[in-house]
Every structure is written in C-alpha cells, then in structure tokens.
Coordinates of C-alpha atoms and ligand atoms in Angstrom, one line a residue:
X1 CA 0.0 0.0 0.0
X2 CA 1.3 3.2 -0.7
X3 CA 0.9 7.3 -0.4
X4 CA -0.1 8.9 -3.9
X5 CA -0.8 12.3 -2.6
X6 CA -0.9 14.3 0.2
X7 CA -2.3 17.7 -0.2
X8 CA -3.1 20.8 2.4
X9 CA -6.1 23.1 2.3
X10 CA -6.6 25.9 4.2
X11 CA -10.2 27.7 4.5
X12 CA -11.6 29.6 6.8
X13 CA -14.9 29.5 7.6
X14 CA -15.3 32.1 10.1
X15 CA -11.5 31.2 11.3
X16 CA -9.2 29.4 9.7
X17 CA -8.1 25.8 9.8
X18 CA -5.3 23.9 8.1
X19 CA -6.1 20.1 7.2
X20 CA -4.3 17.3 5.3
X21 CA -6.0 14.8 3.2
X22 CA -3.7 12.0 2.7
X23 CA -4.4 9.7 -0.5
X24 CA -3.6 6.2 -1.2
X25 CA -3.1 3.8 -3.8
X26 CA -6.5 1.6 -2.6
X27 CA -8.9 4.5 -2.9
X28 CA -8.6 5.5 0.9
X29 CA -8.2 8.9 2.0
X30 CA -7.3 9.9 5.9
X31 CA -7.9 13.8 7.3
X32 CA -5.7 15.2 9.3
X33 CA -6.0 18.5 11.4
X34 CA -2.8 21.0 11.5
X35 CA -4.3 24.3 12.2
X36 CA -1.8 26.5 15.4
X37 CA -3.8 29.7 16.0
X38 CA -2.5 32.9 14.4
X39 CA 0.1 31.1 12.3
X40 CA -1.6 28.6 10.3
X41 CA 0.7 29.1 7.3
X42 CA 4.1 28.4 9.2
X43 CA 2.5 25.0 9.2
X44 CA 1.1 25.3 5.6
X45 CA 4.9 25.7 4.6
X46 CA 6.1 23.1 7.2
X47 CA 4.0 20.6 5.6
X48 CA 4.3 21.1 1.9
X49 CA 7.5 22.2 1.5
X50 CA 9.2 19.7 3.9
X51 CA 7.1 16.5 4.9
X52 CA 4.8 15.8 1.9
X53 CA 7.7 15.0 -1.1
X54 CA 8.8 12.4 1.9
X55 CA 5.1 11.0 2.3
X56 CA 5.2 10.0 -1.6
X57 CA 5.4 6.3 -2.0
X58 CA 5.2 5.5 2.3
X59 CA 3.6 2.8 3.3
X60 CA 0.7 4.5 5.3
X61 CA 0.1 1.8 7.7
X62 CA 3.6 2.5 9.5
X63 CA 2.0 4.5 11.3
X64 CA 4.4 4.4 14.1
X65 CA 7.4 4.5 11.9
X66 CA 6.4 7.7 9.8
X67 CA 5.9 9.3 13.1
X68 CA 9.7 8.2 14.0
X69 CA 10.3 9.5 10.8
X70 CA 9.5 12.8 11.2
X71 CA 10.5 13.5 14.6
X72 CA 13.3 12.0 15.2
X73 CA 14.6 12.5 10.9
X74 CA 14.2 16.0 11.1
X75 CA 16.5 16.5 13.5
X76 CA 15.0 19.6 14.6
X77 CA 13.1 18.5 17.7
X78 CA 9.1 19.3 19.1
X79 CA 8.1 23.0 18.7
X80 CA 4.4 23.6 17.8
X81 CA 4.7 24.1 13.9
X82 CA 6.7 20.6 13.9
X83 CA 4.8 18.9 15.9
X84 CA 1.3 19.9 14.5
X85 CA 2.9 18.6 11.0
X86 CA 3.5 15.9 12.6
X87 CA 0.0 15.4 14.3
X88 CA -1.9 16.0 11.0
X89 CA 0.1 13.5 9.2
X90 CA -0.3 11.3 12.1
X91 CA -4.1 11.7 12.7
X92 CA -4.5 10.9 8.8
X93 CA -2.9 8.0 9.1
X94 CA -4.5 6.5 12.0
X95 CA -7.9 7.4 10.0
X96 CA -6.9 5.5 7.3
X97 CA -5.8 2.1 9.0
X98 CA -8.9 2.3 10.9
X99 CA -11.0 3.0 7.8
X100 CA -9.4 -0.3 6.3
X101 CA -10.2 -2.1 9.5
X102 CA -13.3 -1.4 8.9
X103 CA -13.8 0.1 12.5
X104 CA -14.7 3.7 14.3
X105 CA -11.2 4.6 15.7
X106 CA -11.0 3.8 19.1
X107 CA -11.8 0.3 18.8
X108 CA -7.7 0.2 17.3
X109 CA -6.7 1.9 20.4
X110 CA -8.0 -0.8 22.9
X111 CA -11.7 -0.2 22.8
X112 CA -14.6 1.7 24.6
X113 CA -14.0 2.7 28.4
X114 CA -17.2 4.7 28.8
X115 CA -20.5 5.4 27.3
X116 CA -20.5 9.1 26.7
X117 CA -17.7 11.9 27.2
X118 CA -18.4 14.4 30.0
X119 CA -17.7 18.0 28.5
X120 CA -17.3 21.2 29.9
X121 CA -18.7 24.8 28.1
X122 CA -17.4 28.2 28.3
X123 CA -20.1 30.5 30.2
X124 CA -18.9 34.3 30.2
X125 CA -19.9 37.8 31.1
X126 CA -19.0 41.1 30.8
X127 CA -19.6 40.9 34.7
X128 CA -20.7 38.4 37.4
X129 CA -24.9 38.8 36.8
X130 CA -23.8 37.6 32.8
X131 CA -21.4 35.4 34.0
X132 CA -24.3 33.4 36.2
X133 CA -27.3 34.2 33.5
X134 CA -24.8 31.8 31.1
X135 CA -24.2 29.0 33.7
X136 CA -28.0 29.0 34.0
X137 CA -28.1 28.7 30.2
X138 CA -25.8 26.0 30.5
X139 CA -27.1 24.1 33.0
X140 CA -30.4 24.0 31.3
X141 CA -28.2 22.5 28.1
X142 CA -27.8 19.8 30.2
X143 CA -23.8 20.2 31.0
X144 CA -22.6 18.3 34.3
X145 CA -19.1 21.0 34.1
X146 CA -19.4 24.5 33.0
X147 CA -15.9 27.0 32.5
X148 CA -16.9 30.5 34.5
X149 CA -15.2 33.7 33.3
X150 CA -15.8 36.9 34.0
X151 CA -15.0 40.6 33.1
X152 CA -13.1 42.0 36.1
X153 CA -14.0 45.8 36.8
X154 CA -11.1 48.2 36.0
X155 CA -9.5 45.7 33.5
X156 CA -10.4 46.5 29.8
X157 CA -10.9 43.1 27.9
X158 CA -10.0 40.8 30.3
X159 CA -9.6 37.0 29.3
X160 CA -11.9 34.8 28.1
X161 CA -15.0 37.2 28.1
X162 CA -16.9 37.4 24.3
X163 CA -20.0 39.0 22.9
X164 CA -21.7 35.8 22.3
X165 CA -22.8 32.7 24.4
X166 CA -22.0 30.0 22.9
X167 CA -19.1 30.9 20.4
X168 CA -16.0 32.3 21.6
X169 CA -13.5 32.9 19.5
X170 CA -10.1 35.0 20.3
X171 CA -8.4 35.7 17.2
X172 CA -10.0 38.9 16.9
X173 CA -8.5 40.6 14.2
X174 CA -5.9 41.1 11.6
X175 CA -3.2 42.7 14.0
X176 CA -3.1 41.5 17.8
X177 CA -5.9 43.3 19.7
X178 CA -4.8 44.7 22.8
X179 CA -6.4 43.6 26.0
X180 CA -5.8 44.8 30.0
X181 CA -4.7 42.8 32.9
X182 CA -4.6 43.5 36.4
X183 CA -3.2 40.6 38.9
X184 CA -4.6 42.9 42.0
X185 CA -8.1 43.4 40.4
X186 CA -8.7 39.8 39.0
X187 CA -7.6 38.5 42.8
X188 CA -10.4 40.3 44.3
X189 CA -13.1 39.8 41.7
X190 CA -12.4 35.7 40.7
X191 CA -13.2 34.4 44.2
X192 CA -16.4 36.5 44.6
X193 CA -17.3 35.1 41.2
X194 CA -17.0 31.6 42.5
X195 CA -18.7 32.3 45.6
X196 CA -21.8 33.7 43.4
X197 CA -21.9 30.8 41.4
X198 CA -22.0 28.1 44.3
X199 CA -24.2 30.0 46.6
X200 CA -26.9 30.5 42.8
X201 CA -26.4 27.0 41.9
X202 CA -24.5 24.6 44.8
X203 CA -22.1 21.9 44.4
X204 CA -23.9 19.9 42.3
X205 CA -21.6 20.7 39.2
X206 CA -18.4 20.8 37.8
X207 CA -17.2 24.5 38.1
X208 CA -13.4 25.6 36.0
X209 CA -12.0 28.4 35.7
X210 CA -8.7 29.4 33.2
X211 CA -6.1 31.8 34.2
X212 CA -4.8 31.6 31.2
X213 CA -0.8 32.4 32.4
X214 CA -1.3 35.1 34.2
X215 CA -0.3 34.7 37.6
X216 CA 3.1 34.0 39.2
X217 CA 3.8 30.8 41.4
X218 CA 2.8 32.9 44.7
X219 CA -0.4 34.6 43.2
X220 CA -1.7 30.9 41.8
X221 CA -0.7 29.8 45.4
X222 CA -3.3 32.4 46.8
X223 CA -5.9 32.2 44.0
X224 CA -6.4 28.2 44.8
X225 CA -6.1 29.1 48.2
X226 CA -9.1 31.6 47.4
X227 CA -10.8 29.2 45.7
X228 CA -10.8 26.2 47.7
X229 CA -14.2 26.8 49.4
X230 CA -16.0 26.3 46.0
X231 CA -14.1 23.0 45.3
X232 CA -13.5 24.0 41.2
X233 CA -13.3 20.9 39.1
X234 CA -9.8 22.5 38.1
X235 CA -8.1 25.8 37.9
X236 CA -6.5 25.8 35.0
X237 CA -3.0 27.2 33.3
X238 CA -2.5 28.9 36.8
X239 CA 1.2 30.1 35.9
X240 CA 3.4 29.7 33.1
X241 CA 4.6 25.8 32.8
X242 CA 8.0 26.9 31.2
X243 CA 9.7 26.1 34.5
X244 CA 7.6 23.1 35.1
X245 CA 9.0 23.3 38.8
X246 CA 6.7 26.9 39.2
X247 CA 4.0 23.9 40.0
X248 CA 5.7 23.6 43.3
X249 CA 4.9 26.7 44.9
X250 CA 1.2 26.3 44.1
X251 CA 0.7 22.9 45.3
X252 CA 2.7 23.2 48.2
X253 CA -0.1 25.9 49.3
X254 CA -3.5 24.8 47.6
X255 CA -5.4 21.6 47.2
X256 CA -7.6 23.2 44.4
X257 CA -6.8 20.7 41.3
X258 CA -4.4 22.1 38.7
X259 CA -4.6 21.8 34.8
X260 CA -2.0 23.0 32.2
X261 CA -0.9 22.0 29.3
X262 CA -3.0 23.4 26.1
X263 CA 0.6 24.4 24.6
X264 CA 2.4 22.0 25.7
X265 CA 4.0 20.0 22.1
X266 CA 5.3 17.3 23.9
X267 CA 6.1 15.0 26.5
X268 CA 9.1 16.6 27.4
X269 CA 6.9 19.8 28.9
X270 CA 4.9 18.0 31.0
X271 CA 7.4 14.9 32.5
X272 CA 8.5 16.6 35.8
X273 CA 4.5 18.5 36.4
X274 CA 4.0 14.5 36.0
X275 CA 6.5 12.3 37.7
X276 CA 6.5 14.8 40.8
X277 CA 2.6 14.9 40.8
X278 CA 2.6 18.7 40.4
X279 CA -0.6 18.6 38.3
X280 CA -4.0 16.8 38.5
X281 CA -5.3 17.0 34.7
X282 CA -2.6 17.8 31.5
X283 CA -4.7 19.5 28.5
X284 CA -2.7 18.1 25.7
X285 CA -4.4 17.5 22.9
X286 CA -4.1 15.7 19.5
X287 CA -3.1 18.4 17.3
X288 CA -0.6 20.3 19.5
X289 CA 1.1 17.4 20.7
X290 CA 2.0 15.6 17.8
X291 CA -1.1 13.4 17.0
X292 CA -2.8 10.0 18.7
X293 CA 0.7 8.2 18.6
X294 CA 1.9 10.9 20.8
X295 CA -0.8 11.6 23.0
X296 CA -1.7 8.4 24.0
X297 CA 2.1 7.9 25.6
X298 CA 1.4 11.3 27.2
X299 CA -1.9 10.0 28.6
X300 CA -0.2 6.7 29.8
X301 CA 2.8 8.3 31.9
X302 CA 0.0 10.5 33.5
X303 CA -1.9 7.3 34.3
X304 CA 1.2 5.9 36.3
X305 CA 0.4 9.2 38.7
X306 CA -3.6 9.6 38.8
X307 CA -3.5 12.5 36.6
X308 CA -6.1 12.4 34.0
X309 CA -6.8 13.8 30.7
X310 CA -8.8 17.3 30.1
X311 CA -8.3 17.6 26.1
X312 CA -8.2 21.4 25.1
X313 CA -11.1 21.8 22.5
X314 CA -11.5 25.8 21.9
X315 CA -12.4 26.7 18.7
X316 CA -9.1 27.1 17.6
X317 CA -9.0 23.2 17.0
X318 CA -10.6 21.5 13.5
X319 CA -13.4 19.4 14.1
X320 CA -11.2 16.7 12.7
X321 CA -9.3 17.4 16.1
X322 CA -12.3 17.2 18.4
X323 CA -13.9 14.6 16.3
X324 CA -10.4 12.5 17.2
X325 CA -10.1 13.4 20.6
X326 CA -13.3 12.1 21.1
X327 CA -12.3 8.5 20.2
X328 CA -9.1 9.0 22.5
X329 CA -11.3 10.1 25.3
X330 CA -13.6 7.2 24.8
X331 CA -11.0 4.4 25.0
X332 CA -8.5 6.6 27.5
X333 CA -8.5 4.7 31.4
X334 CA -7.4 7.8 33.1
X335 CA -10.4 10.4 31.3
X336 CA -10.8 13.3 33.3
X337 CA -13.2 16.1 30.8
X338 CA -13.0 17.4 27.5
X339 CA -13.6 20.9 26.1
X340 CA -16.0 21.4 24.4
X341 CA -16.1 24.8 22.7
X342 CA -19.1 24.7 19.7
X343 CA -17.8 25.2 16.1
X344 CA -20.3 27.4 13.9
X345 CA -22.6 26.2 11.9
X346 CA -20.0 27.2 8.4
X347 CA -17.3 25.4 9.9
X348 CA -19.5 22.6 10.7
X349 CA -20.7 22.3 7.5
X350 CA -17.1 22.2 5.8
X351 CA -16.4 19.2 8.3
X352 CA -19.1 16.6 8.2
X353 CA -19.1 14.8 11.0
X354 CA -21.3 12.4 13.4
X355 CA -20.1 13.1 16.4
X356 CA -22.8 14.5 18.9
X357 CA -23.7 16.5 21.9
X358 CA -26.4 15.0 24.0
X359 CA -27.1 15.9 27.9
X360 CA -23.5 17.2 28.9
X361 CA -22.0 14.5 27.0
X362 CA -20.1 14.1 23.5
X363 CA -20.4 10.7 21.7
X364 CA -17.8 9.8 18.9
X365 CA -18.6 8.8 15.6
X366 CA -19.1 5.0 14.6
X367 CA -18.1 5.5 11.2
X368 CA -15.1 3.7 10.2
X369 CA -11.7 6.3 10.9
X370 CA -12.2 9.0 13.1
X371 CA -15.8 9.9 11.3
X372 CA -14.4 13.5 10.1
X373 CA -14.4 14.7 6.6
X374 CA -13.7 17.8 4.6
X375 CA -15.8 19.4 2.2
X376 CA -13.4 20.5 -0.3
X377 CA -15.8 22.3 -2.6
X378 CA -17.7 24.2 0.4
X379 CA -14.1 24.8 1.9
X380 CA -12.6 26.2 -0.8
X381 CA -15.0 29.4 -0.7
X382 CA -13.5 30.4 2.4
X383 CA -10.4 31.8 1.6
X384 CA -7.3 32.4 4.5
X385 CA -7.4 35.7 6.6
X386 CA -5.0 36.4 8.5
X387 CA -6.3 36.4 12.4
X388 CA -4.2 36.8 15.5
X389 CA -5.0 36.3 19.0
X390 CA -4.6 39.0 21.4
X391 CA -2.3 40.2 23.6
X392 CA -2.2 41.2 27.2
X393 CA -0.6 44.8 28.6
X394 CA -0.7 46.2 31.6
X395 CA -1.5 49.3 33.3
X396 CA 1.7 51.2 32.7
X397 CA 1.9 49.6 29.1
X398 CA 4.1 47.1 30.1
X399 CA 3.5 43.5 28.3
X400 CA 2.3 40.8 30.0
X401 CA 0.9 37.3 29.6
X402 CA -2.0 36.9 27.0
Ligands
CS2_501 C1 -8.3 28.7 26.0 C2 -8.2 28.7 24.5 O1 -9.8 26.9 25.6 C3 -9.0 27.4 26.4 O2 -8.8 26.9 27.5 O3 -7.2 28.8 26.8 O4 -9.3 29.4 24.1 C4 -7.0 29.5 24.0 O5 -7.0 30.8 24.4 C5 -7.0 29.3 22.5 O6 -7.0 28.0 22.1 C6 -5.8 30.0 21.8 O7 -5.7 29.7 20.5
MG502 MG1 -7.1 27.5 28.4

C-alpha cells in the first residue's frame, strides 16, 4: 500500500483551519487537522515544502514509523509548527488504518472505556450577573461541568469574556488586539465570582476556571487558596509551565486541582508536572502534541500518577481534532473532561461529521476512521485571513501574559 498524494487546504470559515488529506493507492483517504492559531501558514509551509515530497510512495500503515520518521529525521526536535505537521500526518494516518479495518477509531486503540464523554462549556460575562445568566443557560443545556469567566471591573478586555454565548473565539483581528490585565483586580473579583456561582447553583456541578498564564507561582498559590471553598473541578494554566518546577509553589499551598498544558508540544513539557505529581489534569491534545501516537504515551505516563486527561477543544482546533479526541477520550482509562467549545454552523458544514452533543455528553462517531471529513468544494469558498490572537498589557503599558 502506498501514499499517492498528500495535499493541504486551508479555509476559513469564520476562522481558519489547516487540514491534510492523505491519498492512497486503494482508494482510501485519511484527514488530518494542522491548524496552530495565528500562524496557520508556518504550518502550511512546514507541511508542503518539507514532509509531503517524503510521504510520496510510504507505506501508510507504519504508522508508528512515519511518526519516528519525522521526529526524530528532522532533527530539529518538538516545537508547535513541527509537531502539528507531525499530528496531521499522524491523525491521517490512524484514519486510514482504521477505515481499512473497517472500525470507528477507538476500537484500534484498545476499545470503549465509557459510554459518553463528560464536556465542559465556556459561560462568560461582561460581569458576574452575565457570568451566572450563562451558567444558567448551561445548566439548562444539560452540562454536568461549566468554565466561568468573567470581566473583572477596572480591566479593559480581560480574558476569556466574548460578545456571544455559545461561540467564543479570540483571534479577533488582523493585528493582535490589545487587551488589559490587572493581577490585583482579577484577585479580588475571581473568588467573589465563584462564591456567586456556588451560593446561585450549589455543588452539584463541575465549576473551572482558566487563568490563562497570568499569575506567578505565589499569586496561583493564593488564587487556589481563594478558591478552595467552592471546590473548582480545576483551575487551569495557573502560571506559566515553562519552569515546570513553578507547579511547586502552588501545590505546596493549595489543594484546588491544577490543569495545564493546552501548549504543551510534547512529552518533554509535562514529565516533571508529572513524575513529581505537580498537576491533577494535563490538557494536551491531539493536534498540539503531535497526534494520537503521541498523545496516547502522554496520557499513559499520567496514568502511572492519577493524573487524568482534560483535552483542550477551543475553537481554535478543526473538528477533525475534536472529532479524534473524542475516540481518545472514549478508550483513554485515566479520562478526566473534555472541552468542548461549539464550532459554527459554516465550519461545521465544511467538516461533516457524526459526532454528537447529548445531555453534557459528547459521543464519537461510529463511522469507520475518526468519522471527520472535509468538504473541499464548500471549503474552498472560504479563503485564509490572517487572524491573531490578542495580547495582554498592563497598566503602565508594560506586556504581560495573554
Ligand atoms: C483557552 C483557549 O480553551 C481554552 O482553555 O485557553 O481558548 C486558547 O486561548 C486558544 O486555544 C488560543 O488559540
Ligand atoms: Mg485555556
């Protein structure tokens, strides 16, 4: 069996998205999602000037070894364009062996562990009244874990609020938008969120909350502290995870459960938050860290530790990605959540797929592969715009963490 093309297309149906459709000499095609936020065409290049005139003529059921391939033949190790090369190559591939197997995807990765997979949504507000008018909105949805941002008085922009309800999407604009942070501000305004939230709807569901990078070690430290009496599902991406020892501090001072890991490319980012039990939930996901046949090996150090998997899902990645993740979350032992941020109905429509939302739950497609497909004719009227995500400055102009 062999490769006979490999092609990228990039479309953008209300943002973009980078995918590979991989052909092959028996008439079976794999997808594969690429897209990193902001610079979708370092990828582009990545793939078609460097890892498709290798593909030509592969066998594309070595999996495993293609993946060796490119890693470790590149020389050139992890980085986010690399690896989400990597990952759509990767992802194509697995769809294609398990569209020849004749089987929905995660039957090839060891088989069903659980029925349905528990998601969370994003609920925002300009201010704490929005903020608990969208948990209301979805609670009544059905979702068993709900995200709670909020606008914090004094800061302009601050992260993770948008004008909609159930679409979020950061990359704004075609220069970086400039948002406002305030450490001081956001510390007195997250826990009375919180306290809101659990006094209007008890402990009955899965509350999380996303710092998003922008505290230190000793401000997370005090944030879970903070936050302890509402017992949050997670607090996630409390501090940067550059200096995976940063972790540390905050769990030497706070039992609130810790998440990072959305940018994380590789293993190597997240061994020490795992082997010294820093963390509770590592939000790796499929495209960022170099596809199923590096995430899985991710997901089975954590295992070793009790730390479970909390896929990042924001908009940001194809609904080939979710579509995938969703097998890997149905056949992963240590599952913890999955995001769950809704595509629109364009970029829906430009990814046929079966995968479903029912009652706070996501159910994978049973199609042979991982059930997601491209419309290229539909795609192809959506042409590339260039879209950046924000960034963060403070007060006194200074830069900060977006
Ligand atoms: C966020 C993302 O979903 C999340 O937890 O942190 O929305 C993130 O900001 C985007 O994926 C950036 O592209
Ligand atoms: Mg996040």
């Amino acid at each position: 069996m062999k490769i006979t093309s490999a092609r990228v297309i990039v479309t953008c149906p209300g943002r973009n998205f980078v995918t590979l459709k991989i052909e092959t000499d028996q008439g079976v095609h794999g997808i594969g999602d690429g897209t990193l936020n902001g610079r979708e065409l370092s990828v582009v290049s990545y793939l078609e000037d460097h890892v498709i005139p290798c593909l030509i003529g592969m066998d594309p059921r070595r999996v495993e070894d293609i993946w060796q391939y490119l890693y470790r033949g590149a020389y050139w190790r992890r980085g986010p364009v690399t690896m989400r090369a990597i990952a759509a190559v990767d992802v194509a591939l697995w769809d294609i062996k398990a569209k020849m197997a004749g089987m929905p995807l995660y039957q090839l990765l060891g088989g069903r562990s659980r029925d349905g997979i528990m998601v969370y949504g994003h609920a925002n507000g300009a201010d704490i009244d929005r903020t608990v008018a969208a948990v209301a909105t979805y609670i009544d949805m059905g979702y068993k874990a709900i995200r709670a941002q909020s606008g914090v008085p004094g800061v302009e922009k601050a992260y993770g609020v948008s004008g909609g309800t159930l679409h979020y999407e950061p990359a704004d604009a075609d220069l970086p938008t400039v948002t406002g942070w305030d450490t001081r501000k956001a510390l007195n305004h997250v826990p009375q969120l919180f306290a809101r939230l659990r006094d209007t709807f008890g402990f009955d569901y899965h509350l999380l909350h996303d710092a998003h990078h922008r505290y230190t070690p000793q401000e997370a430290a005090n944030l879970g502290k903070m936050l302890e009496p509402y017992q949050l599902f997670w607090l996630e991406d409390a501090t940067p995870a550059e200096n995976q020892e940063a972790f540390r501090l905050i769990r030497q001072h706070t039992v609130t459960p810790l998440a990072v890991g959305e940018i994380f490319n590789s293993i190597w980012d997240a061994k020490d938050l795992i082997q010294n039990q820093l963390i509770d939930y590592i939000r790796a996901t499929i495209v960022g860290a170099g596809g199923l046949t590096h995430l899985r090996r991710i997901a089975d150090l954590a295992g070793l530790y009790q730390i479970r998997t909390g896929c990042h899902g924001a908009t940001d990645l194809s609904p080939v990605t979710l579509g995938t993740a969703l097998h890997f979350d149905t056949w992963v032992p240590n599952f913890g959540i999955q995001e769950y941020m809704r595509h629109t109905e364009e970029t829906d429509a430009v990814f046929p797929h079966d995968y479903h939302y029912k009652d706070g739950y996501l159910f994978c497609s049973e199609q042979p592969g991982h059930g997601v497909d491209i419309d290229e004719e539909l795609a192809a009227k959506y042409p590339y715009q260039r879209a950046y995500l924000p960034v963060a400055r403070l007060a006194d102009g200074q830069l900060w963490n977006w």
